[in-house]
Coordinates of C-alpha atoms in Angstrom, one line a residue:
X18 CA 61.9 5.3 -161.3
X19 CA 60.5 7.5 -158.5
X20 CA 60.6 11.2 -158.6
X21 CA 62.6 13.3 -156.3
X22 CA 59.5 14.6 -154.4
X23 CA 58.6 11.0 -153.8
X24 CA 61.9 10.4 -152.1
X25 CA 61.8 13.5 -150.1
X26 CA 58.3 12.9 -148.8
X27 CA 59.3 9.8 -146.9
X28 CA 63.0 10.4 -146.3
X29 CA 62.2 13.5 -144.2
X30 CA 61.0 11.0 -141.5
X31 CA 64.3 9.2 -141.7
X32 CA 66.1 12.5 -141.0
X33 CA 63.8 13.3 -138.1
X34 CA 61.9 10.2 -136.9
X35 CA 60.3 12.0 -134.1
X36 CA 58.5 14.2 -136.7
X37 CA 56.3 11.3 -137.5
X38 CA 55.0 10.8 -134.0
X39 CA 54.4 14.6 -133.8
X40 CA 52.5 14.3 -137.0
X41 CA 50.3 11.7 -135.4
X42 CA 49.4 14.1 -132.6
X43 CA 49.3 17.4 -134.5
X44 CA 48.1 16.4 -137.9
X45 CA 46.3 13.1 -137.6
X46 CA 45.1 13.6 -134.0
X47 CA 45.9 9.9 -133.3
X48 CA 47.2 9.0 -129.9
X49 CA 50.7 7.4 -130.1
X50 CA 52.8 6.3 -127.1
X51 CA 55.9 8.5 -126.3
X52 CA 58.8 7.0 -128.3
X53 CA 62.0 5.9 -126.5
X54 CA 64.0 4.9 -129.5
X55 CA 63.8 4.7 -133.3
X56 CA 65.6 2.4 -135.8
X57 CA 65.3 2.6 -139.6
X58 CA 64.9 -0.9 -141.0
X59 CA 65.6 -2.5 -144.3
X60 CA 62.6 -1.6 -146.5
X61 CA 62.9 -4.6 -148.8
X62 CA 60.0 -7.1 -148.3
X63 CA 60.9 -9.4 -151.1
X64 CA 60.3 -13.1 -150.5
X65 CA 60.6 -14.8 -153.9
X66 CA 63.2 -13.5 -156.3
X67 CA 60.9 -12.6 -159.3
X68 CA 58.5 -10.6 -157.1
X69 CA 60.1 -7.5 -155.5
X70 CA 58.1 -5.8 -152.8
X71 CA 59.6 -2.7 -151.2
X72 CA 58.1 -0.1 -148.9
X73 CA 59.4 3.5 -149.0
X74 CA 60.5 3.8 -145.4
X75 CA 60.3 1.4 -142.6
X76 CA 61.0 2.3 -139.0
X77 CA 60.8 0.4 -135.7
X78 CA 59.7 2.6 -132.7
X79 CA 60.2 1.5 -129.2
X80 CA 57.8 2.8 -126.6
X81 CA 56.9 2.0 -123.0
X82 CA 53.8 0.2 -124.4
X83 CA 55.7 -1.9 -126.8
X84 CA 57.3 -1.8 -130.3
X85 CA 55.6 -0.5 -133.5
X86 CA 56.6 -0.7 -137.1
X87 CA 55.9 2.5 -139.0
X88 CA 55.4 1.8 -142.7
X89 CA 55.7 5.1 -144.6
X90 CA 54.5 5.3 -148.2
X91 CA 54.9 8.4 -150.4
X92 CA 52.1 8.4 -153.0
X93 CA 52.1 10.8 -155.9
X94 CA 48.9 9.6 -157.5
X95 CA 46.2 6.9 -157.3
X96 CA 47.6 3.4 -157.9
X97 CA 45.3 0.5 -157.3
X98 CA 48.2 -2.0 -157.7
X99 CA 50.1 -0.2 -154.9
X100 CA 47.0 0.0 -152.7
X101 CA 46.5 -3.7 -153.2
X102 CA 50.0 -4.4 -151.9
X103 CA 49.5 -2.6 -148.5
X104 CA 47.6 -5.5 -146.8
X105 CA 50.5 -7.8 -147.8
X106 CA 53.1 -5.4 -146.4
X107 CA 51.4 -5.2 -143.0
X108 CA 50.7 -9.0 -142.8
X109 CA 54.3 -9.8 -143.8
X110 CA 55.8 -7.4 -141.4
X111 CA 53.7 -8.6 -138.5
X112 CA 54.7 -12.2 -139.3
X113 CA 58.4 -11.3 -139.5
X114 CA 58.8 -8.9 -136.6
X115 CA 55.8 -9.9 -134.4
X116 CA 55.0 -6.3 -133.5
X117 CA 52.2 -4.0 -134.6
X118 CA 52.6 -2.4 -138.1
X119 CA 51.1 1.1 -138.7
X120 CA 50.7 2.3 -142.3
X121 CA 51.2 6.0 -143.0
X122 CA 50.7 7.4 -146.5
X123 CA 52.0 10.9 -147.3
X124 CA 51.0 12.8 -150.4
X125 CA 50.9 16.3 -151.9
X126 CA 47.6 15.7 -153.6
X127 CA 44.2 16.1 -151.9
X128 CA 42.4 13.6 -154.3
X129 CA 45.1 11.1 -153.7
X130 CA 44.8 11.6 -150.0
X131 CA 41.1 10.9 -150.0
X132 CA 41.7 7.8 -152.2
X133 CA 44.4 6.5 -149.9
X134 CA 42.4 7.0 -146.8
X135 CA 39.6 4.6 -147.8
X136 CA 39.7 1.4 -145.7
X137 CA 40.8 -1.7 -147.5
X138 CA 38.4 -4.5 -146.6
X139 CA 39.1 -8.1 -147.6
X140 CA 36.6 -10.9 -147.0
X141 CA 32.8 -11.3 -147.0
X142 CA 30.4 -8.2 -146.8
X143 CA 29.8 -7.6 -143.1
X144 CA 32.5 -10.1 -142.1
X145 CA 35.9 -8.9 -143.1
X146 CA 38.8 -11.1 -142.6
X147 CA 41.2 -8.2 -142.8
X148 CA 40.7 -4.4 -142.7
X149 CA 43.5 -2.0 -143.4
X150 CA 43.0 1.7 -142.5
X151 CA 45.9 3.9 -143.7
X152 CA 46.7 7.0 -141.8
X153 CA 47.1 9.8 -144.5
X154 CA 49.2 12.9 -144.2
X155 CA 48.5 15.5 -146.9
X156 CA 47.6 19.1 -147.8
X157 CA 44.2 18.9 -146.2
X158 CA 45.3 18.1 -142.7
X159 CA 48.9 19.5 -142.5
X160 CA 48.6 23.1 -141.4
X161 CA 50.1 25.9 -143.5
X162 CA 52.8 27.2 -141.2
X163 CA 53.3 30.8 -142.4
X164 CA 54.5 32.5 -139.2
X165 CA 58.2 32.7 -138.2
X166 CA 57.6 32.0 -134.5
X167 CA 55.4 29.0 -135.3
X168 CA 58.0 27.7 -137.8
X169 CA 60.8 28.1 -135.2
X170 CA 58.8 26.2 -132.5
X171 CA 58.9 23.1 -134.7
X172 CA 61.2 23.3 -137.7
X173 CA 60.7 19.8 -139.0
X174 CA 56.9 20.2 -138.9
X175 CA 57.3 23.5 -140.8
X176 CA 59.4 21.6 -143.3
X177 CA 56.6 19.0 -143.6
X178 CA 54.2 21.8 -144.2
X179 CA 56.2 23.2 -147.1
X180 CA 56.6 19.7 -148.6
X181 CA 53.0 18.6 -148.4
X182 CA 51.8 22.0 -149.7
X183 CA 54.5 22.1 -152.4
X184 CA 52.1 21.6 -155.3
X185 CA 49.5 24.2 -154.1
X186 CA 49.1 27.9 -153.8
X187 CA 49.9 27.9 -150.1
X188 CA 53.6 26.9 -150.6
X189 CA 54.9 30.4 -151.2
X190 CA 53.6 31.8 -147.9
X191 CA 55.5 29.1 -146.0
X192 CA 58.9 29.6 -147.6
X193 CA 60.3 32.8 -146.1
X194 CA 59.3 32.0 -142.5
X195 CA 60.8 28.5 -143.0
X196 CA 64.0 29.9 -144.3
X197 CA 64.3 32.1 -141.2
X198 CA 63.5 29.1 -138.9
X199 CA 66.2 27.0 -140.6
X200 CA 68.8 29.4 -139.3
X201 CA 67.9 28.3 -135.7
X202 CA 69.0 24.7 -136.2
X203 CA 72.4 23.1 -137.1
X204 CA 73.7 23.7 -140.6
X205 CA 73.7 20.0 -141.7
X206 CA 70.0 19.5 -140.9
X207 CA 69.1 22.8 -142.4
X208 CA 70.8 21.9 -145.7
X209 CA 69.1 18.5 -145.9
X210 CA 65.7 19.9 -145.0
X211 CA 66.3 22.7 -147.6
X212 CA 66.9 20.1 -150.3
X213 CA 63.8 18.1 -149.4
X214 CA 61.7 21.2 -149.7
X215 CA 63.2 22.1 -153.0
X216 CA 62.4 18.6 -154.3
X217 CA 58.7 19.0 -153.5
X218 CA 58.1 22.5 -155.0
X219 CA 56.2 22.0 -158.3
X220 CA 55.8 25.7 -159.1
X221 CA 58.8 27.2 -160.9
X222 CA 58.3 30.6 -159.2
X223 CA 58.1 29.0 -155.8
X224 CA 61.2 27.0 -156.4
X225 CA 63.1 30.1 -157.6
X226 CA 62.1 31.9 -154.4
X227 CA 63.2 29.0 -152.3
X228 CA 66.6 28.8 -154.0
X229 CA 67.2 32.5 -153.6
X230 CA 66.3 32.2 -149.9
X231 CA 68.7 29.2 -149.5
X232 CA 71.5 31.2 -151.2
X233 CA 71.0 34.1 -148.8
X234 CA 71.3 31.7 -145.8
X235 CA 74.5 30.1 -147.1
X236 CA 73.3 26.5 -147.2
X237 CA 74.9 24.1 -149.7
X238 CA 72.1 24.4 -152.2
X239 CA 72.4 27.7 -153.9
X240 CA 70.7 29.6 -156.7
X241 CA 73.1 29.6 -159.7
X242 CA 72.9 33.4 -159.9
X243 CA 73.8 33.8 -156.3
X244 CA 76.8 31.5 -156.8
X245 CA 78.3 33.9 -159.4
X246 CA 78.5 36.8 -157.0
X247 CA 80.3 34.9 -154.2
X248 CA 83.3 36.6 -152.7
X249 CA 86.4 35.0 -154.3
X250 CA 88.2 34.9 -151.0
X251 CA 85.7 32.5 -149.4
X252 CA 85.6 30.1 -152.3
X253 CA 88.1 27.6 -150.9
X254 CA 86.2 27.4 -147.5
X255 CA 82.9 26.9 -149.3
X256 CA 84.3 24.1 -151.5
X257 CA 85.6 22.3 -148.4
X258 CA 82.2 22.8 -146.6
X259 CA 80.3 21.4 -149.6
X260 CA 82.5 18.3 -149.8
X261 CA 82.0 17.5 -146.1
X262 CA 78.3 18.2 -146.4
X263 CA 78.0 15.7 -149.2
X264 CA 79.7 13.0 -147.1
X265 CA 77.5 13.8 -144.1
X266 CA 74.3 13.4 -146.1
X267 CA 75.4 9.9 -147.1
X268 CA 76.4 9.0 -143.6
X269 CA 73.1 10.1 -141.9
X270 CA 71.3 8.0 -144.6
X271 CA 73.5 5.1 -143.4
X272 CA 75.1 4.6 -146.8
X273 CA 78.6 3.1 -146.5
X274 CA 81.3 5.5 -147.9
X275 CA 84.4 3.8 -149.2
X276 CA 87.7 5.6 -148.7
X277 CA 88.0 6.0 -152.5
X278 CA 84.7 8.0 -152.6
X279 CA 85.7 10.0 -149.6
X280 CA 89.0 11.0 -151.1
X281 CA 87.5 11.9 -154.5
X282 CA 84.9 14.2 -152.9
X283 CA 87.3 15.9 -150.6
X284 CA 89.8 16.4 -153.4
X285 CA 87.3 18.0 -155.7
X286 CA 87.8 21.8 -156.1
X287 CA 84.7 22.5 -158.2
X288 CA 81.9 24.0 -156.2
X289 CA 79.5 23.3 -159.1
X290 CA 80.3 19.6 -159.2
X291 CA 80.2 19.3 -155.4
X292 CA 76.7 20.8 -155.4
X293 CA 75.6 18.2 -158.0
X294 CA 77.1 15.5 -155.9
X295 CA 75.3 16.9 -152.8
X296 CA 72.0 16.8 -154.6
X297 CA 72.6 13.2 -155.7
X298 CA 73.5 12.2 -152.2
X299 CA 69.9 12.8 -151.1
X300 CA 68.7 10.1 -153.5
X301 CA 71.7 7.8 -153.9
X302 CA 71.5 4.1 -153.2
X303 CA 75.3 3.6 -153.1
X304 CA 78.0 6.2 -152.5
X305 CA 79.4 5.6 -156.0
X306 CA 76.1 6.9 -157.4
X307 CA 77.4 10.4 -156.8
X308 CA 79.6 10.0 -159.9
X309 CA 77.0 8.4 -162.3
X310 CA 77.9 9.1 -165.9
X311 CA 81.0 11.1 -165.0
X312 CA 83.6 8.3 -165.4
X313 CA 82.4 7.7 -169.0
X314 CA 82.9 11.3 -170.0
X315 CA 86.5 10.9 -170.7

């Protein structure tokens, strides 16, 4: 089972696909054609039933120079088995889609970033049949965006900054400017980005600071203490907003929402339960995963 930071690190690009091509230019300093369209593809690369192979996020990018497949892998630590699967992923995807695959690895760990960046060479010494060169995004090349104006100029990049630095000392300096910048974008995106950042903060103090900031800006993810001091008269409206937010998160992740799930979410009058469902929606595979374990409680 993958951790929540693992999910957040690659799903942030599903939320804002253009962020990845900006990361090519601003973080990796790699030229990439101007995108015209993005499409998130099925990440399952399984060919034979007993052997499951799945990338974290797979996107097709259409440009004036042709189509590219962006293979995004979130990597928490060194894993030689996973590294050994990357050449297979790229070869399989090229054979299936007949367009150029590009491997991008994103991590919060500097040592893991250096490990992932090493070229993978298969074949004879000096005559390699296949060379794989991952592009790596991590704390060593993503800038610490600690200024409000800088964060407001490119909010998704500021989110990426907070996520990749989420296990280091630089995270705290990013949080307040980012929280201010999130007020400049639509509430739905701000809520989802806020949850992604929360998932990537390893330090308990940094996470508490972030949850306090989110409570102050009235996004769906709130610090428990802040919830206790809500004005009673606004309770009903906030419950309704939280239910709708939960459904929107599932919808932008392209997860089908049966009418039974929609009715159950919208009928719920517990803000605490709705917040739990909203957090689950970020990682759910099916809409019904919102209710895991609850139907057995009696």
